[in-house]
């Protein structure tokens, strides 16, 4: 059974650019959530999607957005990148919210 | 004050020792998660608890809902247990709120 797949694994972008990260959940999982991990702030919740609908959003600026497709794959987008957006971005999938999560290996984004 | 507090922040122990990591939270929750993160970033979900106690191999997790406290125990610790252990609480549809993590090193 394939796990949660995040692409790309590593990414280097320049300030002001935008970036799109992808997350493919475990087959059959309808919930995908995204998290940012930095040395200073630790892990923080970005947003969660369930059956193509955003259920909740963390305390991040509007530059951070996401979507979920009908096959449950999800993308997150960060526009107008700032140096502080450098982080490990993790996604997790769940069969249903509240039933536990399986995490991907993450995308490490470096903004220069 | 963080909603989720973990202690200790860092722990170094000898192989074979019994390890306890604590997590306290200040809000009502629907579930508490214990996660393990190895260097390189990948996170593994160890336990999801809403009451009582769960055991998986050498790992035991307990939660006291009234006291808003959970513990993760590792029996017969081994160097491969070296990792960051993270407590996270879930409040309905509000997503996970994480503790800062406990950096555990088990020396041979």
PDB file of C-alpha atoms in Angstrom:
ATOM      1  CA  UNK A   1       0.000   0.000   0.000  1.00  0.00           C
ATOM      2  CA  UNK A   2       1.607   3.275  -1.105  1.00  0.00           C
ATOM      3  CA  UNK A   3       2.118   5.902   1.566  1.00  0.00           C
ATOM      4  CA  UNK A   4       1.591   9.630   1.369  1.00  0.00           C
ATOM      5  CA  UNK A   5       3.682  11.046  -1.461  1.00  0.00           C
ATOM      6  CA  UNK A   6       4.930  14.608  -1.489  1.00  0.00           C
ATOM      7  CA  UNK A   7       6.661  16.208  -4.440  1.00  0.00           C
ATOM      8  CA  UNK A   8       9.127  17.662  -4.886  1.00  0.00           C
ATOM      9  CA  UNK A   9      11.333  16.627  -1.933  1.00  0.00           C
ATOM     10  CA  UNK A  10      13.545  19.693  -2.175  1.00  0.00           C
ATOM     11  CA  UNK A  11      13.003  23.083  -3.724  1.00  0.00           C
ATOM     12  CA  UNK A  12      14.991  26.305  -3.912  1.00  0.00           C
ATOM     13  CA  UNK A  13      13.153  29.469  -4.861  1.00  0.00           C
ATOM     14  CA  UNK A  14      13.935  33.163  -4.967  1.00  0.00           C
ATOM     15  CA  UNK A  15      12.175  35.814  -2.891  1.00  0.00           C
ATOM     16  CA  UNK A  16       9.069  37.077  -4.641  1.00  0.00           C
ATOM     17  CA  UNK A  17       8.478  33.905  -6.637  1.00  0.00           C
ATOM     18  CA  UNK A  18       5.609  31.532  -6.069  1.00  0.00           C
ATOM     19  CA  UNK A  19       5.707  27.803  -5.439  1.00  0.00           C
ATOM     20  CA  UNK A  20       3.297  24.879  -5.671  1.00  0.00           C
ATOM     21  CA  UNK A  21       3.738  21.734  -3.598  1.00  0.00           C
ATOM     22  CA  UNK A  22       1.885  18.496  -4.215  1.00  0.00           C
ATOM     23  CA  UNK A  23       0.568  15.798  -1.889  1.00  0.00           C
ATOM     24  CA  UNK A  24      -0.916  12.475  -2.966  1.00  0.00           C
ATOM     25  CA  UNK A  25      -2.733  10.791  -0.069  1.00  0.00           C
ATOM     26  CA  UNK A  26      -3.099   7.121   0.642  1.00  0.00           C
ATOM     27  CA  UNK A  27      -5.672   5.610  -1.690  1.00  0.00           C
ATOM     28  CA  UNK A  28      -9.134   6.012  -0.182  1.00  0.00           C
ATOM     29  CA  UNK A  29      -8.142   8.780   2.212  1.00  0.00           C
ATOM     30  CA  UNK A  30     -10.345  11.824   1.749  1.00  0.00           C
ATOM     31  CA  UNK A  31      -8.725  14.197   4.238  1.00  0.00           C
ATOM     32  CA  UNK A  32      -5.449  15.999   3.557  1.00  0.00           C
ATOM     33  CA  UNK A  33      -3.888  18.475   5.947  1.00  0.00           C
ATOM     34  CA  UNK A  34      -0.794  20.642   5.548  1.00  0.00           C
ATOM     35  CA  UNK A  35       1.763  21.748   8.112  1.00  0.00           C
ATOM     36  CA  UNK A  36       4.790  24.031   8.204  1.00  0.00           C
ATOM     37  CA  UNK A  37       7.806  23.168  10.336  1.00  0.00           C
ATOM     38  CA  UNK A  38      10.510  25.711  11.128  1.00  0.00           C
ATOM     39  CA  UNK A  39      13.258  25.639  13.786  1.00  0.00           C
ATOM     40  CA  UNK A  40      11.774  28.683  15.492  1.00  0.00           C
ATOM     41  CA  UNK A  41       8.045  27.965  15.435  1.00  0.00           C
ATOM     42  CA  UNK A  42       8.038  24.176  15.277  1.00  0.00           C
ATOM     43  CA  UNK A  43       5.109  22.487  13.573  1.00  0.00           C
ATOM     44  CA  UNK A  44       2.122  24.640  12.697  1.00  0.00           C
ATOM     45  CA  UNK A  45      -1.169  23.755  11.058  1.00  0.00           C
ATOM     46  CA  UNK A  46      -1.781  25.380   7.670  1.00  0.00           C
ATOM     47  CA  UNK A  47      -5.107  23.966   6.429  1.00  0.00           C
ATOM     48  CA  UNK A  48      -7.158  20.840   6.017  1.00  0.00           C
ATOM     49  CA  UNK A  49      -9.193  19.644   3.062  1.00  0.00           C
ATOM     50  CA  UNK A  50     -11.895  17.013   3.081  1.00  0.00           C
ATOM     51  CA  UNK A  51     -13.692  15.925  -0.081  1.00  0.00           C
ATOM     52  CA  UNK A  52     -12.426  19.000  -1.974  1.00  0.00           C
ATOM     53  CA  UNK A  53     -13.611  21.461   0.691  1.00  0.00           C
ATOM     54  CA  UNK A  54     -11.347  23.443   2.993  1.00  0.00           C
ATOM     55  CA  UNK A  55     -12.530  22.574   6.485  1.00  0.00           C
ATOM     56  CA  UNK A  56     -10.219  24.787   8.448  1.00  0.00           C
ATOM     57  CA  UNK A  57      -7.277  27.132   8.075  1.00  0.00           C
ATOM     58  CA  UNK A  58      -4.475  27.977  10.458  1.00  0.00           C
ATOM     59  CA  UNK A  59      -3.146  31.406  11.266  1.00  0.00           C
ATOM     60  CA  UNK A  60      -1.179  32.074   8.083  1.00  0.00           C
ATOM     61  CA  UNK A  61      -1.380  34.992   5.640  1.00  0.00           C
ATOM     62  CA  UNK A  62      -3.419  34.782   2.470  1.00  0.00           C
ATOM     63  CA  UNK A  63      -0.248  34.111   0.471  1.00  0.00           C
ATOM     64  CA  UNK A  64      -0.691  30.520   1.583  1.00  0.00           C
ATOM     65  CA  UNK A  65      -3.476  28.731  -0.237  1.00  0.00           C
ATOM     66  CA  UNK A  66      -4.413  25.236  -1.188  1.00  0.00           C
ATOM     67  CA  UNK A  67      -6.879  23.060  -2.972  1.00  0.00           C
ATOM     68  CA  UNK A  68      -7.945  19.455  -3.232  1.00  0.00           C
ATOM     69  CA  UNK A  69      -8.899  17.636  -6.381  1.00  0.00           C
ATOM     70  CA  UNK A  70     -11.620  15.039  -6.923  1.00  0.00           C
ATOM     71  CA  UNK A  71      -9.021  12.238  -6.594  1.00  0.00           C
ATOM     72  CA  UNK A  72      -8.091  13.663  -3.149  1.00  0.00           C
ATOM     73  CA  UNK A  73      -4.671  14.853  -4.286  1.00  0.00           C
ATOM     74  CA  UNK A  74      -3.901  18.227  -2.818  1.00  0.00           C
ATOM     75  CA  UNK A  75      -1.702  21.152  -3.703  1.00  0.00           C
ATOM     76  CA  UNK A  76      -0.590  24.096  -1.650  1.00  0.00           C
ATOM     77  CA  UNK A  77       0.618  27.332  -3.131  1.00  0.00           C
ATOM     78  CA  UNK A  78       2.702  30.072  -1.603  1.00  0.00           C
ATOM     79  CA  UNK A  79       2.856  33.339  -3.516  1.00  0.00           C
ATOM     80  CA  UNK A  80       5.319  36.205  -3.154  1.00  0.00           C
ATOM     81  CA  UNK A  81       7.801  34.059  -1.256  1.00  0.00           C
ATOM     82  CA  UNK A  82       9.630  35.517   1.729  1.00  0.00           C
ATOM     83  CA  UNK A  83      12.843  34.305   3.360  1.00  0.00           C
ATOM     84  CA  UNK A  84      10.789  33.267   6.390  1.00  0.00           C
ATOM     85  CA  UNK A  85       8.817  30.806   4.270  1.00  0.00           C
ATOM     86  CA  UNK A  86      11.868  28.541   4.221  1.00  0.00           C
ATOM     87  CA  UNK A  87      10.640  25.443   6.008  1.00  0.00           C
ATOM     88  CA  UNK A  88       9.753  21.790   5.816  1.00  0.00           C
ATOM     89  CA  UNK A  89       6.201  21.474   4.519  1.00  0.00           C
ATOM     90  CA  UNK A  90       4.448  18.290   5.532  1.00  0.00           C
ATOM     91  CA  UNK A  91       1.141  16.887   4.488  1.00  0.00           C
ATOM     92  CA  UNK A  92      -0.843  14.166   6.191  1.00  0.00           C
ATOM     93  CA  UNK A  93      -3.777  12.129   5.010  1.00  0.00           C
ATOM     94  CA  UNK A  94      -6.583  10.473   6.882  1.00  0.00           C
ATOM     95  CA  UNK A  95      -9.468   8.213   5.970  1.00  0.00           C
ATOM     96  CA  UNK A  96     -11.667  10.583   7.926  1.00  0.00           C
ATOM     97  CA  UNK A  97     -10.804  13.461  10.263  1.00  0.00           C
ATOM     98  CA  UNK A  98     -10.356  12.054  13.733  1.00  0.00           C
ATOM     99  CA  UNK A  99      -9.172   8.616  12.619  1.00  0.00           C
ATOM    100  CA  UNK A 100      -5.444   9.286  12.815  1.00  0.00           C
ATOM    101  CA  UNK A 101      -2.992  10.604  10.271  1.00  0.00           C
ATOM    102  CA  UNK A 102      -0.287   9.276   7.978  1.00  0.00           C
ATOM    103  CA  UNK A 103       2.407  11.802   7.159  1.00  0.00           C
ATOM    104  CA  UNK A 104       4.413  12.279   4.000  1.00  0.00           C
ATOM    105  CA  UNK A 105       8.178  12.797   4.010  1.00  0.00           C
ATOM    106  CA  UNK A 106       7.794  16.500   3.386  1.00  0.00           C
ATOM    107  CA  UNK A 107       9.040  19.093   0.932  1.00  0.00           C
ATOM    108  CA  UNK A 108      11.976  21.162   2.107  1.00  0.00           C
ATOM    109  CA  UNK A 109      11.622  24.660   0.670  1.00  0.00           C
ATOM    110  CA  UNK A 110      14.517  27.091   0.756  1.00  0.00           C
ATOM    111  CA  UNK A 111      13.887  30.710  -0.204  1.00  0.00           C
ATOM    112  CA  UNK A 112      16.976  32.690  -1.135  1.00  0.00           C
TER     113      UNK A 112
ATOM    114  CA  UNK B   1       1.769  30.160  27.251  1.00  0.00           C
ATOM    115  CA  UNK B   2       1.710  27.416  24.629  1.00  0.00           C
ATOM    116  CA  UNK B   3      -1.411  25.299  24.468  1.00  0.00           C
ATOM    117  CA  UNK B   4       0.758  22.164  24.434  1.00  0.00           C
ATOM    118  CA  UNK B   5       3.777  21.864  26.717  1.00  0.00           C
ATOM    119  CA  UNK B   6       6.237  18.993  26.562  1.00  0.00           C
ATOM    120  CA  UNK B   7       8.940  17.995  28.998  1.00  0.00           C
ATOM    121  CA  UNK B   8      11.772  17.448  28.976  1.00  0.00           C
ATOM    122  CA  UNK B   9      12.946  19.351  25.895  1.00  0.00           C
ATOM    123  CA  UNK B  10      16.075  17.219  25.684  1.00  0.00           C
ATOM    124  CA  UNK B  11      16.777  13.792  27.145  1.00  0.00           C
ATOM    125  CA  UNK B  12      19.896  11.662  26.925  1.00  0.00           C
ATOM    126  CA  UNK B  13      19.782   8.173  28.394  1.00  0.00           C
ATOM    127  CA  UNK B  14      21.659   4.905  28.300  1.00  0.00           C
ATOM    128  CA  UNK B  15      20.484   1.910  26.318  1.00  0.00           C
ATOM    129  CA  UNK B  16      18.043  -0.156  28.325  1.00  0.00           C
ATOM    130  CA  UNK B  17      16.689   2.691  30.446  1.00  0.00           C
ATOM    131  CA  UNK B  18      12.978   3.357  30.928  1.00  0.00           C
ATOM    132  CA  UNK B  19      12.047   6.640  29.247  1.00  0.00           C
ATOM    133  CA  UNK B  20       9.144   8.947  30.076  1.00  0.00           C
ATOM    134  CA  UNK B  21       8.125  12.000  28.057  1.00  0.00           C
ATOM    135  CA  UNK B  22       5.339  14.207  29.342  1.00  0.00           C
ATOM    136  CA  UNK B  23       2.758  16.371  27.602  1.00  0.00           C
ATOM    137  CA  UNK B  24       0.360  18.843  29.206  1.00  0.00           C
ATOM    138  CA  UNK B  25      -2.313  20.792  27.384  1.00  0.00           C
ATOM    139  CA  UNK B  26      -4.603  23.614  28.373  1.00  0.00           C
ATOM    140  CA  UNK B  27      -7.652  23.189  26.122  1.00  0.00           C
ATOM    141  CA  UNK B  28     -10.414  20.663  25.677  1.00  0.00           C
ATOM    142  CA  UNK B  29      -9.437  18.098  23.074  1.00  0.00           C
ATOM    143  CA  UNK B  30     -11.008  15.347  21.017  1.00  0.00           C
ATOM    144  CA  UNK B  31      -7.768  13.360  20.742  1.00  0.00           C
ATOM    145  CA  UNK B  32      -4.056  13.466  21.515  1.00  0.00           C
ATOM    146  CA  UNK B  33      -1.356  12.197  19.185  1.00  0.00           C
ATOM    147  CA  UNK B  34       2.202  11.084  19.802  1.00  0.00           C
ATOM    148  CA  UNK B  35       4.474  11.433  16.780  1.00  0.00           C
ATOM    149  CA  UNK B  36       8.065  10.423  16.106  1.00  0.00           C
ATOM    150  CA  UNK B  37      10.345  12.390  13.805  1.00  0.00           C
ATOM    151  CA  UNK B  38      13.736  11.143  12.691  1.00  0.00           C
ATOM    152  CA  UNK B  39      16.502  13.288  11.139  1.00  0.00           C
ATOM    153  CA  UNK B  40      15.486  14.028   7.561  1.00  0.00           C
ATOM    154  CA  UNK B  41      12.013  15.057   8.612  1.00  0.00           C
ATOM    155  CA  UNK B  42       9.676  12.110   8.131  1.00  0.00           C
ATOM    156  CA  UNK B  43       6.998  11.854  10.813  1.00  0.00           C
ATOM    157  CA  UNK B  44       5.506   8.599  12.017  1.00  0.00           C
ATOM    158  CA  UNK B  45       2.283   8.527  13.975  1.00  0.00           C
ATOM    159  CA  UNK B  46       2.810   6.391  17.086  1.00  0.00           C
ATOM    160  CA  UNK B  47      -0.465   6.714  18.979  1.00  0.00           C
ATOM    161  CA  UNK B  48      -3.795   8.459  18.875  1.00  0.00           C
ATOM    162  CA  UNK B  49      -5.515   8.591  22.279  1.00  0.00           C
ATOM    163  CA  UNK B  50      -8.782   9.904  23.579  1.00  0.00           C
ATOM    164  CA  UNK B  51      -8.739   8.046  26.897  1.00  0.00           C
ATOM    165  CA  UNK B  52      -6.857   5.441  28.902  1.00  0.00           C
ATOM    166  CA  UNK B  53      -3.751   3.687  27.714  1.00  0.00           C
ATOM    167  CA  UNK B  54      -2.355   2.143  24.542  1.00  0.00           C
ATOM    168  CA  UNK B  55       0.632  -0.152  24.031  1.00  0.00           C
ATOM    169  CA  UNK B  56       2.581  -1.001  20.910  1.00  0.00           C
ATOM    170  CA  UNK B  57       5.687  -3.078  21.350  1.00  0.00           C
ATOM    171  CA  UNK B  58       7.997  -1.245  23.777  1.00  0.00           C
ATOM    172  CA  UNK B  59       5.966   1.948  23.586  1.00  0.00           C
ATOM    173  CA  UNK B  60       3.170   2.844  25.992  1.00  0.00           C
ATOM    174  CA  UNK B  61       1.036   5.980  25.909  1.00  0.00           C
ATOM    175  CA  UNK B  62      -1.348   7.118  28.617  1.00  0.00           C
ATOM    176  CA  UNK B  63      -3.717  10.038  28.917  1.00  0.00           C
ATOM    177  CA  UNK B  64      -5.568  11.600  31.856  1.00  0.00           C
ATOM    178  CA  UNK B  65      -8.330  13.750  30.407  1.00  0.00           C
ATOM    179  CA  UNK B  66      -9.263  15.337  33.758  1.00  0.00           C
ATOM    180  CA  UNK B  67      -5.686  16.428  34.440  1.00  0.00           C
ATOM    181  CA  UNK B  68      -5.044  17.322  30.766  1.00  0.00           C
ATOM    182  CA  UNK B  69      -1.864  15.267  30.764  1.00  0.00           C
ATOM    183  CA  UNK B  70      -0.357  12.484  28.691  1.00  0.00           C
ATOM    184  CA  UNK B  71       2.827  10.458  28.948  1.00  0.00           C
ATOM    185  CA  UNK B  72       4.801   8.429  26.446  1.00  0.00           C
ATOM    186  CA  UNK B  73       6.927   5.644  27.885  1.00  0.00           C
ATOM    187  CA  UNK B  74       9.643   3.641  26.177  1.00  0.00           C
ATOM    188  CA  UNK B  75      10.725   0.434  27.872  1.00  0.00           C
ATOM    189  CA  UNK B  76      14.144  -1.163  27.276  1.00  0.00           C
ATOM    190  CA  UNK B  77      15.259   1.841  25.219  1.00  0.00           C
ATOM    191  CA  UNK B  78      17.526   1.280  22.229  1.00  0.00           C
ATOM    192  CA  UNK B  79      19.704   3.649  20.166  1.00  0.00           C
ATOM    193  CA  UNK B  80      17.248   3.318  17.284  1.00  0.00           C
ATOM    194  CA  UNK B  81      14.661   5.045  19.517  1.00  0.00           C
ATOM    195  CA  UNK B  82      16.716   8.248  19.197  1.00  0.00           C
ATOM    196  CA  UNK B  83      14.415  10.782  17.558  1.00  0.00           C
ATOM    197  CA  UNK B  84      12.246  13.786  18.286  1.00  0.00           C
ATOM    198  CA  UNK B  85       8.957  12.869  19.956  1.00  0.00           C
ATOM    199  CA  UNK B  86       6.111  15.313  19.420  1.00  0.00           C
ATOM    200  CA  UNK B  87       2.817  15.577  21.241  1.00  0.00           C
ATOM    201  CA  UNK B  88      -0.105  17.049  19.309  1.00  0.00           C
ATOM    202  CA  UNK B  89      -3.692  17.733  20.337  1.00  0.00           C
ATOM    203  CA  UNK B  90      -6.740  17.684  18.126  1.00  0.00           C
ATOM    204  CA  UNK B  91      -9.811  19.837  18.723  1.00  0.00           C
ATOM    205  CA  UNK B  92     -12.544  18.829  16.354  1.00  0.00           C
ATOM    206  CA  UNK B  93     -11.951  20.400  12.963  1.00  0.00           C
ATOM    207  CA  UNK B  94      -9.325  22.849  14.225  1.00  0.00           C
ATOM    208  CA  UNK B  95      -6.369  20.816  12.989  1.00  0.00           C
ATOM    209  CA  UNK B  96      -3.483  19.669  15.141  1.00  0.00           C
ATOM    210  CA  UNK B  97      -1.684  21.876  17.668  1.00  0.00           C
ATOM    211  CA  UNK B  98       1.827  20.673  18.388  1.00  0.00           C
ATOM    212  CA  UNK B  99       4.233  20.742  21.285  1.00  0.00           C
ATOM    213  CA  UNK B 100       7.831  21.787  20.672  1.00  0.00           C
ATOM    214  CA  UNK B 101       9.058  18.203  20.806  1.00  0.00           C
ATOM    215  CA  UNK B 102      11.435  16.201  22.993  1.00  0.00           C
ATOM    216  CA  UNK B 103      14.850  15.419  21.545  1.00  0.00           C
ATOM    217  CA  UNK B 104      15.729  11.924  22.768  1.00  0.00           C
ATOM    218  CA  UNK B 105      19.199  10.409  22.443  1.00  0.00           C
ATOM    219  CA  UNK B 106      19.813   6.845  23.562  1.00  0.00           C
ATOM    220  CA  UNK B 107      23.487   6.061  23.954  1.00  0.00           C
ATOM    221  CA  UNK B 108      24.774   2.493  23.510  1.00  0.00           C
TER     222      UNK B 108
END
